[in-house]
Amino acid sequence: MTNRPTLDASNIHADIRTKTSQYHSETVNTVIQAVANNPAVVVGMSINPAVKKARKLLEAQGLNVTYLEFGGYTNQWRKRLAIKMWSGWPTFPQVFVNGMLVGGASDLQKLIQANTLKTLL
């Protein structure tokens, strides 16, 4: 498997390098801290039914879920973009279990059905 390429910092002009490296860094750091300090984290947005599904699936497994919501479909999209850039996951929700990104709601459901989520707990 090849890694998703990212632009090397040496190929970003010095005048904008700080701007690119700090793009919504406070939002990304909030997610990083939550993932590091909680067994189950769902990062999502309001009105998205998949977010609610992921939370319910984790709660049904007996996990306390930390939920981070970043706006809805029409607002806070830049913060969500920064999170996507950090994780590499293109959609919401983003589900983390014991520090590991497991995907979205349907990916989580597959792990539960395959009885492999327990290996992460």
PDB file of C-alpha atoms in Angstrom:
ATOM      1  CA  MET A   1       0.000   0.000   0.000  1.00  0.00           C
ATOM      2  CA  THR A   2       1.357   3.406  -0.915  1.00  0.00           C
ATOM      3  CA  ASN A   3       0.958   6.371   1.362  1.00  0.00           C
ATOM      4  CA  ARG A   4      -1.132   9.347   0.404  1.00  0.00           C
ATOM      5  CA  PRO A   5       1.376  11.961  -0.729  1.00  0.00           C
ATOM      6  CA  THR A   6       1.558  15.275   1.043  1.00  0.00           C
ATOM      7  CA  LEU A   7       3.410  18.323  -0.112  1.00  0.00           C
ATOM      8  CA  ASP A   8       6.833  18.555   1.496  1.00  0.00           C
ATOM      9  CA  ALA A   9       7.376  21.733   3.525  1.00  0.00           C
ATOM     10  CA  SER A  10      10.432  22.562   1.398  1.00  0.00           C
ATOM     11  CA  ASN A  11       8.040  22.954  -1.552  1.00  0.00           C
ATOM     12  CA  ILE A  12       5.904  25.516   0.262  1.00  0.00           C
ATOM     13  CA  HIS A  13       7.091  29.091  -0.029  1.00  0.00           C
ATOM     14  CA  ALA A  14       8.524  30.411   3.239  1.00  0.00           C
ATOM     15  CA  ASP A  15       6.042  33.312   3.265  1.00  0.00           C
ATOM     16  CA  ILE A  16       3.088  30.927   3.615  1.00  0.00           C
ATOM     17  CA  ARG A  17       4.680  27.927   5.336  1.00  0.00           C
ATOM     18  CA  THR A  18       3.520  29.021   8.800  1.00  0.00           C
ATOM     19  CA  LYS A  19       0.003  29.660   7.525  1.00  0.00           C
ATOM     20  CA  THR A  20      -0.255  26.174   6.039  1.00  0.00           C
ATOM     21  CA  SER A  21       1.212  24.430   9.065  1.00  0.00           C
ATOM     22  CA  GLN A  22      -1.068  26.282  11.479  1.00  0.00           C
ATOM     23  CA  TYR A  23      -4.323  26.072   9.498  1.00  0.00           C
ATOM     24  CA  HIS A  24      -6.956  25.676  12.223  1.00  0.00           C
ATOM     25  CA  SER A  25      -4.331  24.057  14.429  1.00  0.00           C
ATOM     26  CA  GLU A  26      -6.394  24.834  17.554  1.00  0.00           C
ATOM     27  CA  THR A  27      -9.218  22.687  16.168  1.00  0.00           C
ATOM     28  CA  VAL A  28      -6.899  19.851  15.211  1.00  0.00           C
ATOM     29  CA  ASN A  29      -5.199  20.014  18.616  1.00  0.00           C
ATOM     30  CA  THR A  30      -8.606  19.754  20.302  1.00  0.00           C
ATOM     31  CA  VAL A  31      -9.240  16.534  18.389  1.00  0.00           C
ATOM     32  CA  ILE A  32      -5.748  15.194  19.087  1.00  0.00           C
ATOM     33  CA  GLN A  33      -6.171  15.791  22.833  1.00  0.00           C
ATOM     34  CA  ALA A  34      -9.606  14.168  22.899  1.00  0.00           C
ATOM     35  CA  VAL A  35      -8.342  11.119  21.009  1.00  0.00           C
ATOM     36  CA  ALA A  36      -5.346  10.802  23.347  1.00  0.00           C
ATOM     37  CA  ASN A  37      -7.419  11.079  26.523  1.00  0.00           C
ATOM     38  CA  ASN A  38     -10.631   9.180  25.781  1.00  0.00           C
ATOM     39  CA  PRO A  39     -11.355   5.576  24.802  1.00  0.00           C
ATOM     40  CA  ALA A  40     -13.984   6.467  22.186  1.00  0.00           C
ATOM     41  CA  VAL A  41     -14.204   9.719  20.256  1.00  0.00           C
ATOM     42  CA  VAL A  42     -16.625  10.654  17.521  1.00  0.00           C
ATOM     43  CA  VAL A  43     -15.846  13.777  15.539  1.00  0.00           C
ATOM     44  CA  GLY A  44     -18.810  15.015  13.598  1.00  0.00           C
ATOM     45  CA  MET A  45     -21.261  17.652  12.590  1.00  0.00           C
ATOM     46  CA  SER A  46     -24.857  18.418  13.417  1.00  0.00           C
ATOM     47  CA  ILE A  47     -27.768  16.980  11.473  1.00  0.00           C
ATOM     48  CA  ASN A  48     -25.629  14.124  10.093  1.00  0.00           C
ATOM     49  CA  PRO A  49     -27.450  10.834  10.847  1.00  0.00           C
ATOM     50  CA  ALA A  50     -24.243   8.798  10.522  1.00  0.00           C
ATOM     51  CA  VAL A  51     -22.786  10.679  13.488  1.00  0.00           C
ATOM     52  CA  LYS A  52     -25.702   9.651  15.702  1.00  0.00           C
ATOM     53  CA  LYS A  53     -25.425   6.080  14.438  1.00  0.00           C
ATOM     54  CA  ALA A  54     -21.718   5.887  15.331  1.00  0.00           C
ATOM     55  CA  ARG A  55     -22.342   7.236  18.812  1.00  0.00           C
ATOM     56  CA  LYS A  56     -25.136   4.739  19.448  1.00  0.00           C
ATOM     57  CA  LEU A  57     -23.024   1.840  18.166  1.00  0.00           C
ATOM     58  CA  LEU A  58     -20.187   2.714  20.540  1.00  0.00           C
ATOM     59  CA  GLU A  59     -22.527   3.235  23.483  1.00  0.00           C
ATOM     60  CA  ALA A  60     -24.099  -0.181  22.785  1.00  0.00           C
ATOM     61  CA  GLN A  61     -20.603  -1.628  23.216  1.00  0.00           C
ATOM     62  CA  GLY A  62     -20.493  -0.109  26.694  1.00  0.00           C
ATOM     63  CA  LEU A  63     -18.144   2.730  25.804  1.00  0.00           C
ATOM     64  CA  ASN A  64     -18.328   6.271  27.099  1.00  0.00           C
ATOM     65  CA  VAL A  65     -18.235   8.413  23.981  1.00  0.00           C
ATOM     66  CA  THR A  66     -16.635  11.813  23.722  1.00  0.00           C
ATOM     67  CA  TYR A  67     -18.354  13.732  20.963  1.00  0.00           C
ATOM     68  CA  LEU A  68     -16.810  16.712  19.234  1.00  0.00           C
ATOM     69  CA  GLU A  69     -19.169  18.616  16.964  1.00  0.00           C
ATOM     70  CA  PHE A  70     -17.915  21.108  14.426  1.00  0.00           C
ATOM     71  CA  GLY A  71     -20.860  22.915  12.899  1.00  0.00           C
ATOM     72  CA  GLY A  72     -23.349  21.736  10.333  1.00  0.00           C
ATOM     73  CA  TYR A  73     -23.450  21.507   6.593  1.00  0.00           C
ATOM     74  CA  THR A  74     -23.149  25.262   6.058  1.00  0.00           C
ATOM     75  CA  ASN A  75     -20.804  26.424   8.804  1.00  0.00           C
ATOM     76  CA  GLN A  76     -17.446  25.564  10.350  1.00  0.00           C
ATOM     77  CA  TRP A  77     -16.482  23.720   7.170  1.00  0.00           C
ATOM     78  CA  ARG A  78     -12.939  25.113   7.358  1.00  0.00           C
ATOM     79  CA  LYS A  79     -12.423  23.509  10.767  1.00  0.00           C
ATOM     80  CA  ARG A  80     -13.749  20.212   9.422  1.00  0.00           C
ATOM     81  CA  LEU A  81     -11.437  20.539   6.429  1.00  0.00           C
ATOM     82  CA  ALA A  82      -8.445  20.917   8.743  1.00  0.00           C
ATOM     83  CA  ILE A  83      -9.488  17.758  10.615  1.00  0.00           C
ATOM     84  CA  LYS A  84      -9.811  15.868   7.329  1.00  0.00           C
ATOM     85  CA  MET A  85      -6.379  17.081   6.251  1.00  0.00           C
ATOM     86  CA  TRP A  86      -4.913  15.899   9.551  1.00  0.00           C
ATOM     87  CA  SER A  87      -6.551  12.460   9.628  1.00  0.00           C
ATOM     88  CA  GLY A  88      -6.703  11.750   5.915  1.00  0.00           C
ATOM     89  CA  TRP A  89     -10.301  10.535   6.357  1.00  0.00           C
ATOM     90  CA  PRO A  90     -12.607  12.265   3.852  1.00  0.00           C
ATOM     91  CA  THR A  91     -15.967  12.174   5.651  1.00  0.00           C
ATOM     92  CA  PHE A  92     -17.723  12.574   8.977  1.00  0.00           C
ATOM     93  CA  PRO A  93     -18.098  11.069  11.405  1.00  0.00           C
ATOM     94  CA  GLN A  94     -14.541  10.193  12.189  1.00  0.00           C
ATOM     95  CA  VAL A  95     -14.512   7.468  14.830  1.00  0.00           C
ATOM     96  CA  PHE A  96     -11.510   6.836  17.066  1.00  0.00           C
ATOM     97  CA  VAL A  97     -11.217   3.896  19.458  1.00  0.00           C
ATOM     98  CA  ASN A  98      -8.284   3.856  21.860  1.00  0.00           C
ATOM     99  CA  GLY A  99      -6.433   6.351  19.707  1.00  0.00           C
ATOM    100  CA  MET A 100      -7.000   4.557  16.403  1.00  0.00           C
ATOM    101  CA  LEU A 101      -9.078   5.933  13.555  1.00  0.00           C
ATOM    102  CA  VAL A 102     -11.481   3.161  12.593  1.00  0.00           C
ATOM    103  CA  GLY A 103     -13.345   5.106   9.899  1.00  0.00           C
ATOM    104  CA  GLY A 104     -16.950   6.215   9.885  1.00  0.00           C
ATOM    105  CA  ALA A 105     -20.204   4.720  11.117  1.00  0.00           C
ATOM    106  CA  SER A 106     -20.426   1.969   8.497  1.00  0.00           C
ATOM    107  CA  ASP A 107     -16.789   0.992   9.088  1.00  0.00           C
ATOM    108  CA  LEU A 108     -17.452   0.836  12.827  1.00  0.00           C
ATOM    109  CA  GLN A 109     -20.514  -1.313  12.243  1.00  0.00           C
ATOM    110  CA  LYS A 110     -18.432  -3.761  10.178  1.00  0.00           C
ATOM    111  CA  LEU A 111     -15.857  -4.030  12.986  1.00  0.00           C
ATOM    112  CA  ILE A 112     -18.598  -4.768  15.500  1.00  0.00           C
ATOM    113  CA  GLN A 113     -20.266  -7.346  13.256  1.00  0.00           C
ATOM    114  CA  ALA A 114     -16.920  -9.054  12.631  1.00  0.00           C
ATOM    115  CA  ASN A 115     -16.302  -9.036  16.390  1.00  0.00           C
ATOM    116  CA  THR A 116     -12.940  -7.303  15.823  1.00  0.00           C
ATOM    117  CA  LEU A 117     -13.671  -4.045  17.619  1.00  0.00           C
ATOM    118  CA  LYS A 118     -12.971  -5.838  20.898  1.00  0.00           C
ATOM    119  CA  THR A 119      -9.307  -6.234  19.924  1.00  0.00           C
ATOM    120  CA  LEU A 120      -8.967  -2.451  20.112  1.00  0.00           C
ATOM    121  CA  LEU A 121     -10.536  -2.227  23.568  1.00  0.00           C
TER     122      LEU A 121
END
